[in-house]
Short mmCIF file of C-alpha atoms in Angstrom, two decimals:
data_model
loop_
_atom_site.label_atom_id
_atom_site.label_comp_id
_atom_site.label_asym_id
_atom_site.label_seq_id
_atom_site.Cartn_x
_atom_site.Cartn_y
_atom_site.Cartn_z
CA UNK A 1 -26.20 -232.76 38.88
CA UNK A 2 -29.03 -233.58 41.18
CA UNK A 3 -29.41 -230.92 44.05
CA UNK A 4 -32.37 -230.06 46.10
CA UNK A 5 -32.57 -226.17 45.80
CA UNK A 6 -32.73 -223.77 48.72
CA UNK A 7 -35.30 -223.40 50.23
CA UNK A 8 -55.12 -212.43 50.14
CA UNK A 9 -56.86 -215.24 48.62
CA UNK A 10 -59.74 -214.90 45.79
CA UNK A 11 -62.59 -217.48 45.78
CA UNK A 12 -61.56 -220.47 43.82
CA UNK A 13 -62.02 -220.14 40.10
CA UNK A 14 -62.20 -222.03 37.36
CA UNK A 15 -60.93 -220.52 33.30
CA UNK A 16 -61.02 -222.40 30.50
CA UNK A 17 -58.62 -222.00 27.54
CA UNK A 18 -59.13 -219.37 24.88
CA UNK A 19 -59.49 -220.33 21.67
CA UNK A 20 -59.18 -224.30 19.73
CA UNK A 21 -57.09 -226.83 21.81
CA UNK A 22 -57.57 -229.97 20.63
CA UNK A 23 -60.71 -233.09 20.60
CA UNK A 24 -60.28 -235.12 24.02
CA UNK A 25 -62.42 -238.61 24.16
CA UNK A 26 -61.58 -241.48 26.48
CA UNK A 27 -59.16 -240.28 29.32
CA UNK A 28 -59.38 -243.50 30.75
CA UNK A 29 -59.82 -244.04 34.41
CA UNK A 30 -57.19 -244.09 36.53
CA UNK A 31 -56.86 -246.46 39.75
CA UNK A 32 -57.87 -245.28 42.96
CA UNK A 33 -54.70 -246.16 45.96
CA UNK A 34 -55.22 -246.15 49.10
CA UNK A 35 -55.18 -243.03 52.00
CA UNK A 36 -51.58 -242.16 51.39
CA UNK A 37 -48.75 -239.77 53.09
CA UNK A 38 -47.12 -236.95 51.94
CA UNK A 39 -49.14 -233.31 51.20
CA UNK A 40 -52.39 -235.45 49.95
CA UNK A 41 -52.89 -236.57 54.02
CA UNK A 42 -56.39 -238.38 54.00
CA UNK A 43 -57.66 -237.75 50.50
CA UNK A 44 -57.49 -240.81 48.24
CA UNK A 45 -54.73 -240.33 45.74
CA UNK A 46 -54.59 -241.78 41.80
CA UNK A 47 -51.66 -242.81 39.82
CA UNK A 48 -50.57 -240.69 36.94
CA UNK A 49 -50.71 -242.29 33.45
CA UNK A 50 -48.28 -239.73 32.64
CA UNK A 51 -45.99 -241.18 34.86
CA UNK A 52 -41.64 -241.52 33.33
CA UNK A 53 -41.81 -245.37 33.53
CA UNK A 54 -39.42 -246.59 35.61
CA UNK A 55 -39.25 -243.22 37.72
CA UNK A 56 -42.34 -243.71 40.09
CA UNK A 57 -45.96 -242.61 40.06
CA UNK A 58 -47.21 -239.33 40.57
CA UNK A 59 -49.62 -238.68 43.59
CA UNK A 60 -52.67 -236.82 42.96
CA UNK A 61 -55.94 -236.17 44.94
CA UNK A 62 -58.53 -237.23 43.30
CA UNK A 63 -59.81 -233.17 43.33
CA UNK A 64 -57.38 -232.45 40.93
CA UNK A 65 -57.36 -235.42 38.83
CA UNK A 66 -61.25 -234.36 38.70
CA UNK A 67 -60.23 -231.11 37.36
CA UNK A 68 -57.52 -231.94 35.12
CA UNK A 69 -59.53 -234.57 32.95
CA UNK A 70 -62.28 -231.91 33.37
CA UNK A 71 -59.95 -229.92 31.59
CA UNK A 72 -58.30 -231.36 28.82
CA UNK A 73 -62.28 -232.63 28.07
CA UNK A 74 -63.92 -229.73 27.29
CA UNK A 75 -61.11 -228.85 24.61
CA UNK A 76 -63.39 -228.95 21.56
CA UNK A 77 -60.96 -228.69 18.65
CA UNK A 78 -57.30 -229.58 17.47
CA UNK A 79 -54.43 -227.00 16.37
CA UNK A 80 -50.68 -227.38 16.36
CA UNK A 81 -48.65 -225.23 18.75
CA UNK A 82 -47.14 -222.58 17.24
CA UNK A 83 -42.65 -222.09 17.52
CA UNK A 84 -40.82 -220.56 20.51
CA UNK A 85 -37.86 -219.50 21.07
CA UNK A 86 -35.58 -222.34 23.51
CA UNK A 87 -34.75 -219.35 25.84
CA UNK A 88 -33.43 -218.63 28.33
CA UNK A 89 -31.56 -221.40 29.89
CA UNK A 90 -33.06 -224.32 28.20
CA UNK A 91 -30.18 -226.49 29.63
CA UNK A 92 -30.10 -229.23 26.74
CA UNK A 93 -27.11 -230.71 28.39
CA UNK A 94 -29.34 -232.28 31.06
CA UNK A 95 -31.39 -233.82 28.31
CA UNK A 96 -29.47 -237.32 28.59
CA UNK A 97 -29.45 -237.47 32.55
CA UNK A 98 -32.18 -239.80 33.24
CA UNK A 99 -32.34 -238.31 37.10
CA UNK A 100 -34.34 -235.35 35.37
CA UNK A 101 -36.47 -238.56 34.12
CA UNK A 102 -39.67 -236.98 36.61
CA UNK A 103 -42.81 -236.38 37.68
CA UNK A 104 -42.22 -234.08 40.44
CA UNK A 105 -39.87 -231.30 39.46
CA UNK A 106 -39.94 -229.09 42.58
CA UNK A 107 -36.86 -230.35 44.13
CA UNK A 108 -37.46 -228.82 47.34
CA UNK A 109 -38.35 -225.48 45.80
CA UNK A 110 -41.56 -223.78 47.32
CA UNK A 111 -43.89 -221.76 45.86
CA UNK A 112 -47.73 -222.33 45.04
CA UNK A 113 -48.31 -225.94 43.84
CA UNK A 114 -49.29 -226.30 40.07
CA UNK A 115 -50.22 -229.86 38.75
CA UNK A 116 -50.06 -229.66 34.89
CA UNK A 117 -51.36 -232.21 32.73
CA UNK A 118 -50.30 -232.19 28.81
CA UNK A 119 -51.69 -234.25 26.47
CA UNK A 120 -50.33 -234.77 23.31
CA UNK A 121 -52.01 -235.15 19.47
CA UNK A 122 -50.91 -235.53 16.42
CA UNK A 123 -52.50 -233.20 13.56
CA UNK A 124 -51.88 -235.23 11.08
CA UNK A 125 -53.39 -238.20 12.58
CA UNK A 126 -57.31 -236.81 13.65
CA UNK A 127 -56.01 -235.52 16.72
CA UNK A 128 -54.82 -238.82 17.64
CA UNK A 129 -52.93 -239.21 21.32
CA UNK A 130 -48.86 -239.50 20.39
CA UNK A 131 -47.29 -242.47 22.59
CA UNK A 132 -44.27 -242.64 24.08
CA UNK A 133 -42.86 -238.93 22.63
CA UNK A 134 -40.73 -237.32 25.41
CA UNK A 135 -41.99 -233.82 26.83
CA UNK A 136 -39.25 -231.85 28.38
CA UNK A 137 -40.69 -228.54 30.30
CA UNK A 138 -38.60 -225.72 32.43
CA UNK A 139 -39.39 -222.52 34.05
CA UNK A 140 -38.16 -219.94 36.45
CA UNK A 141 -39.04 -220.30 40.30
CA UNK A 142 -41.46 -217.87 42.31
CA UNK A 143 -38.51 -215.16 42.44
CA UNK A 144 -38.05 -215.35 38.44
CA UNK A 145 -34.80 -217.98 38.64
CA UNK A 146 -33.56 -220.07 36.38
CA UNK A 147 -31.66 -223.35 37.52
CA UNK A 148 -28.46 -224.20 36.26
CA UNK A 149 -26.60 -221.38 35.58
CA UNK A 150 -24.93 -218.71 37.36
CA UNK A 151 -24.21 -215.06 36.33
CA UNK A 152 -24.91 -211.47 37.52
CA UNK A 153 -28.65 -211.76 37.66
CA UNK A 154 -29.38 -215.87 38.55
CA UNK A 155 -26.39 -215.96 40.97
CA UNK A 156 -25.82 -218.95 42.82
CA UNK A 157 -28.21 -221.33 40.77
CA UNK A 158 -25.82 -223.35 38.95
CA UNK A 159 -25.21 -226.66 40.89
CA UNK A 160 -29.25 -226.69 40.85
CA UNK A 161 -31.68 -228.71 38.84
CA UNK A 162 -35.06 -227.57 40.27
CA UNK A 163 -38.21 -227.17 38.00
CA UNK A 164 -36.77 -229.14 35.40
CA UNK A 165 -38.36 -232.51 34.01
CA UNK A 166 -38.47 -234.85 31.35
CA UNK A 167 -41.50 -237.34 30.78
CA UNK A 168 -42.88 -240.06 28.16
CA UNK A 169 -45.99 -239.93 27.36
CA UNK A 170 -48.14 -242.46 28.20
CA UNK A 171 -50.79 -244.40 25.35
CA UNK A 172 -53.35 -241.41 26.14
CA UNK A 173 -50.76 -239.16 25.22
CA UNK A 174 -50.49 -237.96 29.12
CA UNK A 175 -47.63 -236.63 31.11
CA UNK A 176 -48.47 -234.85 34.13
CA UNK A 177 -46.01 -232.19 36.19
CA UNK A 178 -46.21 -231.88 39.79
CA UNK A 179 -44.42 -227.82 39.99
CA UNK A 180 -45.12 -224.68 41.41
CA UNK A 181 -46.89 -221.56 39.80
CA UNK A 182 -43.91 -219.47 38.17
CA UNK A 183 -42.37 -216.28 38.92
CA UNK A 184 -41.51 -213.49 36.87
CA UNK A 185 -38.29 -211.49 35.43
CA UNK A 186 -37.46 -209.05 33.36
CA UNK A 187 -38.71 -208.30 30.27
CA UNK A 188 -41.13 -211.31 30.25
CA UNK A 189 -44.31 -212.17 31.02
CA UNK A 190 -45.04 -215.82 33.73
CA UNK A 191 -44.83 -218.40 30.98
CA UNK A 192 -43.49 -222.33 30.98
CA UNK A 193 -41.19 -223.48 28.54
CA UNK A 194 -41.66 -227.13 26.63
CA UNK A 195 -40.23 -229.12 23.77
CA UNK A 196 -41.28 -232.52 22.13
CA UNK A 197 -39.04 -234.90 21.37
CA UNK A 198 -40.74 -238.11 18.76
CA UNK A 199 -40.82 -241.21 20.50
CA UNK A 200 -37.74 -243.57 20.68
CA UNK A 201 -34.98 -241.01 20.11
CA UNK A 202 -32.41 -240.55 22.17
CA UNK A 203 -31.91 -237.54 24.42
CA UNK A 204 -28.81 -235.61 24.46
CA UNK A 205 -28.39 -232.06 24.09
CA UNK A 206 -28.30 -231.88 20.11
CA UNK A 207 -31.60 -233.86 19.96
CA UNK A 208 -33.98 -232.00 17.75
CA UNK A 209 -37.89 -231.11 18.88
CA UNK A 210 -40.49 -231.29 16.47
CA UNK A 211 -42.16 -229.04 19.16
CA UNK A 212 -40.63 -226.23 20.81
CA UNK A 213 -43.22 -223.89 22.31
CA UNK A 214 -43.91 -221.84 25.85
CA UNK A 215 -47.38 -221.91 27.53
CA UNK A 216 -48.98 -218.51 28.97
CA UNK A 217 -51.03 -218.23 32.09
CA UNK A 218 -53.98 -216.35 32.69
CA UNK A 219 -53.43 -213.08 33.59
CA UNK A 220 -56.33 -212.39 36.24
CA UNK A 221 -54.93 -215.70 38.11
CA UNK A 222 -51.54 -214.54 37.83
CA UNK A 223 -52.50 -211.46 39.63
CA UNK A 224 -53.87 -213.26 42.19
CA UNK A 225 -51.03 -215.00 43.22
CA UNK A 226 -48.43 -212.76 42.93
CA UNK A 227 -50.98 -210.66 45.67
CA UNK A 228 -50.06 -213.68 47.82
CA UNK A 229 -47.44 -213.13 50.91
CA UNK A 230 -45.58 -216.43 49.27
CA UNK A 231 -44.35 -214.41 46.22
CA UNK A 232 -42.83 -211.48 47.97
CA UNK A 233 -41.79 -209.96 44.45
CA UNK A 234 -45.23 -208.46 43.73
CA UNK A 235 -46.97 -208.17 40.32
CA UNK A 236 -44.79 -208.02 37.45
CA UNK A 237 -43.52 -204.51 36.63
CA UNK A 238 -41.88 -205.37 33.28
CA UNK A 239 -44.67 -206.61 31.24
CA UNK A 240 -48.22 -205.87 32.02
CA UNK A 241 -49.96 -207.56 28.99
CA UNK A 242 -49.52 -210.22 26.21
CA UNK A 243 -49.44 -207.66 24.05
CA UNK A 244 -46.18 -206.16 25.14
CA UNK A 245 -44.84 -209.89 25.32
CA UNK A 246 -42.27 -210.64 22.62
CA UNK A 247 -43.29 -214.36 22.50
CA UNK A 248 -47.05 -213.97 23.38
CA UNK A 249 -47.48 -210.32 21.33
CA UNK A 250 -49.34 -212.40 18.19
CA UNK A 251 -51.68 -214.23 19.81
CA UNK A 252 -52.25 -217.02 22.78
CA UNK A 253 -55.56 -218.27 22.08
CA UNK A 254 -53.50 -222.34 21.91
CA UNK A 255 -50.72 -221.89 24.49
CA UNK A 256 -53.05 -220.67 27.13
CA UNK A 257 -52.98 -222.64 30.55
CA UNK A 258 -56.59 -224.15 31.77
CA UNK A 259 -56.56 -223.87 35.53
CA UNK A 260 -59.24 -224.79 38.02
CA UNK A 261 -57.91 -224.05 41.94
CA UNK A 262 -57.18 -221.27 43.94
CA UNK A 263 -54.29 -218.66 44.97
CA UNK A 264 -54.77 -220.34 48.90
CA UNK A 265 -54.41 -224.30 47.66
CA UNK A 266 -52.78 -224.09 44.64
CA UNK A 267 -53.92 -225.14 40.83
CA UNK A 268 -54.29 -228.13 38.68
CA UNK A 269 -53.86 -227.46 34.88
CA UNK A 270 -53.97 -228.25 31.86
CA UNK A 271 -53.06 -227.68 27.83
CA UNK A 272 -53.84 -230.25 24.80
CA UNK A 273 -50.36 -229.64 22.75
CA UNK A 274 -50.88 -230.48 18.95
CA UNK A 275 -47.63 -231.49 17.25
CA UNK A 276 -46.86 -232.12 13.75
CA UNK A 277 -44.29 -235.04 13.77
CA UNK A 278 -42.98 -234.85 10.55
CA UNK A 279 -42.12 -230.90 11.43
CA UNK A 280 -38.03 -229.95 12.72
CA UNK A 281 -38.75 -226.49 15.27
CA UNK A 282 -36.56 -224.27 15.42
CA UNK A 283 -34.73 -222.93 18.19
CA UNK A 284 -34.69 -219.42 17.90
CA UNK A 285 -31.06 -218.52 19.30
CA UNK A 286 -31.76 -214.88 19.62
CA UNK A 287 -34.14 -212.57 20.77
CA UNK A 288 -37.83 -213.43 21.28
CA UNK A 289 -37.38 -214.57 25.32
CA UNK A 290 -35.13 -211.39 25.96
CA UNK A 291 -37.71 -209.00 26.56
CA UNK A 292 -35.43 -206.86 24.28
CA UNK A 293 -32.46 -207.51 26.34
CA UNK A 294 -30.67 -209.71 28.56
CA UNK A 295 -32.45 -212.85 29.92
CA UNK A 296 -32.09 -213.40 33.61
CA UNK A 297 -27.80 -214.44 34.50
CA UNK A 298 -27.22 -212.75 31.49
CA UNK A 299 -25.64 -214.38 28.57
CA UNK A 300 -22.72 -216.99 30.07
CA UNK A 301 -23.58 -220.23 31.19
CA UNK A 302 -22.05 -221.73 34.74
CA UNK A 303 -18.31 -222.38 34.76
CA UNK A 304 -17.33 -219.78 32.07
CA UNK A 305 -19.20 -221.75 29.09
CA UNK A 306 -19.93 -225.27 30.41
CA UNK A 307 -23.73 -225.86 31.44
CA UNK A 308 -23.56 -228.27 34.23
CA UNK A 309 -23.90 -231.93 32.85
CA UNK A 310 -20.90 -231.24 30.57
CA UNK A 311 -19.98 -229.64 26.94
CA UNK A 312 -21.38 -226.89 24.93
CA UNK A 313 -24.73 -225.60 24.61
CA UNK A 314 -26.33 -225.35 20.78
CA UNK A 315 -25.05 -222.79 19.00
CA UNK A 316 -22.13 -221.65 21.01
CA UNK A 317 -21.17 -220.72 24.70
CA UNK A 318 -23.96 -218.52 25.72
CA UNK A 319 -27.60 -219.97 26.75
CA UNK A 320 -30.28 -220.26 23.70
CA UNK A 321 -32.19 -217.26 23.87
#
């Protein structure tokens, strides 16, 4: 499975994480390229050290790569991310296809651009950057869907692999995501899913995360672009505050989103993730991503039980929480 999918500004702003993140020193610089084509036109673009080796380097203005080392800098202290629930639609069976191997997880799906940089550190270790661990994130698209499956409420999404993407970090302990800003749905609030796999294991859908975690945006940017004519669903009806979040109720003060941008051009972001790598997450196979009820599609994968990539989601036939 590789298919494309179908196809009132505020000044520019810049928020910094709540809360302890995690000790930055010695990003490193990254080469300059030349004037390049694609979205970045003119501007002189840099090369990702986040970059899947092997899958080609990310593109990014040097505006952003300004704000996301900006970001991920002024992170003054180190604490491991806490457990999330998988759900919904985590997709595991895609783990192994090394097509989802990316930097750029769009796959033709519009929406506000987002460049997120993580950078990984181990707690154990004096916040030391983690090599070579693989960082698989997912979320919903600007109309809250899911790819990948198909059922009464994500209908038509399950030949699709959009806003999906697995990455190695690099010796900094740097992936960066080019995406768009996410979408909303149901009994949620806009949030981005990620797990951590340790560094030389082998993906496949039963391959266990020693980090399995969702990040949270801030709420006054959120606002902002959902006022946008681009995300014709409005402001999210469902759940209004972290508080009435089942997954961000107790607390996001170290899965909170850094972004520096604006609702007209889009955002560059960034999160320190601390991981403990001698801890096993846990999945959380019920509840917690449900917003008390169904997740979007409901609970059957595409095909009547098979995700697409082949065989049986953990824990049964229905999608991990």
């Amino acid at each position: 499975m590789n298919r494309s999918s179908p196809s009132g500004s505020p000044p520019d702003t810049v928020l910094r994480r709540r809360g302890a993140l995690g000790a930055i020193s010695g990003l490193g610089a990254l080469s300059l390229l030349g004037c390049g084509g694609g979205s970045g036109g003119g501007i002189a673009t840099a090369t990702s050290s986040g970059s899947v080796a092997g899958a080609g380097s990310l593109a990014i203005d040097a505006a952003t790569e300004e704000a996301m080392s900006s970001i991920l800098a002024s992170a003054a202290t180190c604490s491991v991310q806490p457990d999330e629930t998988e759900g919904p639609y985590p997709l595991r069976a895609i783990l192994g296809n090394a097509a989802l191997q990316r930097a750029d997880i769009t796959a033709g799906k519009t929406g506000l651009p987002l460049t997120l940089r993580i950078k990984l550190v181990d707690v154990n270790k004096g916040c030391a950057p983690i090599s070579g661990a693989w960082v698989y994130i997912w979320h919903c698209d600007k109309d809250g869907l899911y790819s990948g499956y198909d059922a009464s409420n994500n209908a038509g999404q399950a030949s699709y692999d959009y806003l999906r993407g697995v990455q190695q970090s690099s010796s900094a302990g740097l992936v960066t995501f080019k995406t768009v800003y996410p979408g909303w749905y149901a009994g949620r609030i806009t949030h981005i899913h990620c797990m951590v796999f340790l560094a030389g294991s082998s993906l496949a859908s039963t391959t266990v995360s020693v980090c399995t975690t969702q990040f949270a945006f801030p709420l006054a940017i959120t606002t902002a672009v959902y006022n946008t004519a681009l995300y014709a669903k409005g402001q999210n009806s469902s759940v209004t505050s972290f508080a009435a979040d089942n997954v961000f109720s107790d607390g996001t003060s170290v899965q909170m989103l850094a972004l520096s941008g604006s609702a007209s051009a889009g955002y560059a972001g960034g999160i320190v993730l601390g991981v403990d790598q001698t801890h096993v997450a846990s999945t959380g196979s019920t509840g917690g991503d449900t917003g008390g009820g169904t997740p979007p599609g409901g609970g059957t994968p595409p095909g009547g039980g098979t995700p697409p990539g082949g065989g049986t989601p953990p824990g049964g036939a229905g999608p991990i929480g």
